[in-house]
Amino acid sequence: MILTQFDPQTVYAIAAILSGTAAICVGVAMVRIKRSHRAKTGMTEAIYQISQNLAELQHAVSALAQQIDDQQMWSGKQQKTKQPATKVDRAITLAELGVSASNIQQETGLPEIDVSAIIRFHTTSRSDQSPDRATHDEAVSIQ
């Protein structure tokens, strides 16, 4: 054997060098593993922070979308409530001018029952009308 040709001190020196080299290799490997673990931990923390930011953004976008929906719904309700009031006001004005129910219905698009009620409560009786007013009701319209 080759080891028997060396004196014991040389064998001990070689063994010490090999064990030292092995220890250094293990130490380097441990340092790299720790750095890798720290990097993974840092990446995990960064990913967690990003997910938190995304959750906050999603919440903010949802709240904004809800505000937009509410605004559109409120705006739509305003338009719906304004439209019939305008038609009713117009029908009342036409009834006060003595326009017939069929003409009021054509002008405003209101149902017959609404036009009848408007005429009943917003006109004077037929005996109070002058003859000129009764004959000219088809010619009257409001723009």
GROMACS .gro file of N, CA, C and O in nm, residues 84 87-88 91-92 95 101 104-105 108-122:
model
   96
   84PRO      N    1  -9.151   6.152  -1.594
   84PRO     CA    2  -9.295   6.154  -1.572
   84PRO      C    3  -9.344   6.287  -1.517
   84PRO      O    4  -9.452   6.332  -1.552
   87LYS      N    5  -9.393   6.513  -1.803
   87LYS     CA    6  -9.512   6.473  -1.880
   87LYS      C    7  -9.639   6.514  -1.807
   87LYS      O    8  -9.734   6.564  -1.869
   88VAL      N    9  -9.640   6.494  -1.676
   88VAL     CA   10  -9.759   6.529  -1.598
   88VAL      C   11  -9.778   6.680  -1.598
   88VAL      O   12  -9.890   6.729  -1.616
   91ALA      N   13  -9.915   6.774  -1.924
   91ALA     CA   14 -10.056   6.733  -1.936
   91ALA      C   15 -10.147   6.827  -1.857
   91ALA      O   16 -10.256   6.863  -1.902
   92ILE      N   17 -10.100   6.870  -1.739
   92ILE     CA   18 -10.179   6.964  -1.658
   92ILE      C   19 -10.195   7.096  -1.732
   92ILE      O   20 -10.305   7.154  -1.739
   95ALA      N   21 -10.439   7.049  -2.009
   95ALA     CA   22 -10.575   7.037  -1.956
   95ALA      C   23 -10.629   7.174  -1.915
   95ALA      O   24 -10.746   7.205  -1.940
  101ALA      N   25 -10.879   6.513  -2.409
  101ALA     CA   26 -10.806   6.403  -2.348
  101ALA      C   27 -10.723   6.327  -2.452
  101ALA      O   28 -10.608   6.290  -2.426
  104ILE      N   29 -10.416   6.529  -2.537
  104ILE     CA   30 -10.321   6.529  -2.425
  104ILE      C   31 -10.248   6.395  -2.423
  104ILE      O   32 -10.125   6.389  -2.405
  105GLN      N   33 -10.322   6.290  -2.446
  105GLN     CA   34 -10.263   6.156  -2.446
  105GLN      C   35 -10.160   6.144  -2.559
  105GLN      O   36 -10.052   6.089  -2.540
  108THR      N   37  -9.842   6.374  -2.462
  108THR     CA   38  -9.759   6.338  -2.347
  108THR      C   39  -9.723   6.190  -2.342
  108THR      O   40  -9.624   6.154  -2.279
  109GLY      N   41  -9.804   6.105  -2.402
  109GLY     CA   42  -9.779   5.961  -2.394
  109GLY      C   43  -9.825   5.901  -2.262
  109GLY      O   44  -9.793   5.786  -2.232
  110LEU      N   45  -9.900   5.977  -2.183
  110LEU     CA   46  -9.953   5.925  -2.058
  110LEU      C   47 -10.071   5.832  -2.083
  110LEU      O   48 -10.143   5.848  -2.182
  111PRO      N   49 -10.095   5.736  -1.994
  111PRO     CA   50 -10.211   5.648  -2.009
  111PRO      C   51 -10.342   5.725  -1.995
  111PRO      O   52 -10.348   5.832  -1.932
  112GLU      N   53 -10.448   5.668  -2.049
  112GLU     CA   54 -10.580   5.733  -2.051
  112GLU      C   55 -10.630   5.763  -1.911
  112GLU      O   56 -10.687   5.869  -1.886
  113ILE      N   57 -10.607   5.670  -1.818
  113ILE     CA   58 -10.657   5.690  -1.682
  113ILE      C   59 -10.590   5.809  -1.615
  113ILE      O   60 -10.654   5.886  -1.543
  114ASP      N   61 -10.457   5.829  -1.641
  114ASP     CA   62 -10.387   5.944  -1.584
  114ASP      C   63 -10.439   6.074  -1.645
  114ASP      O   64 -10.458   6.174  -1.574
  115VAL      N   65 -10.459   6.074  -1.775
  115VAL     CA   66 -10.508   6.194  -1.844
  115VAL      C   67 -10.648   6.229  -1.793
  115VAL      O   68 -10.679   6.346  -1.770
  116SER      N   69 -10.733   6.127  -1.773
  116SER     CA   70 -10.869   6.153  -1.721
  116SER      C   71 -10.864   6.217  -1.584
  116SER      O   72 -10.938   6.312  -1.555
  117ALA      N   73 -10.774   6.166  -1.497
  117ALA     CA   74 -10.762   6.223  -1.363
  117ALA      C   75 -10.710   6.367  -1.369
  117ALA      O   76 -10.760   6.455  -1.298
  118ILE      N   77 -10.615   6.391  -1.455
  118ILE     CA   78 -10.560   6.527  -1.469
  118ILE      C   79 -10.669   6.622  -1.517
  118ILE      O   80 -10.684   6.733  -1.465
  119ILE      N   81 -10.745   6.580  -1.616
  119ILE     CA   82 -10.853   6.666  -1.668
  119ILE      C   83 -10.956   6.692  -1.559
  119ILE      O   84 -11.004   6.804  -1.541
  120ARG      N   85 -10.990   6.587  -1.483
  120ARG     CA   86 -11.092   6.601  -1.379
  120ARG      C   87 -11.048   6.701  -1.272
  120ARG      O   88 -11.127   6.785  -1.228
  121PHE      N   89 -10.923   6.697  -1.231
  121PHE     CA   90 -10.880   6.780  -1.119
  121PHE      C   91 -10.815   6.912  -1.159
  121PHE      O   92 -10.795   6.998  -1.076
  122HIS      N   93 -10.787   6.930  -1.287
  122HIS     CA   94 -10.717   7.052  -1.327
  122HIS      C   95 -10.792   7.134  -1.433
  122HIS      O   96 -10.731   7.219  -1.496
   0.00000   0.00000   0.00000
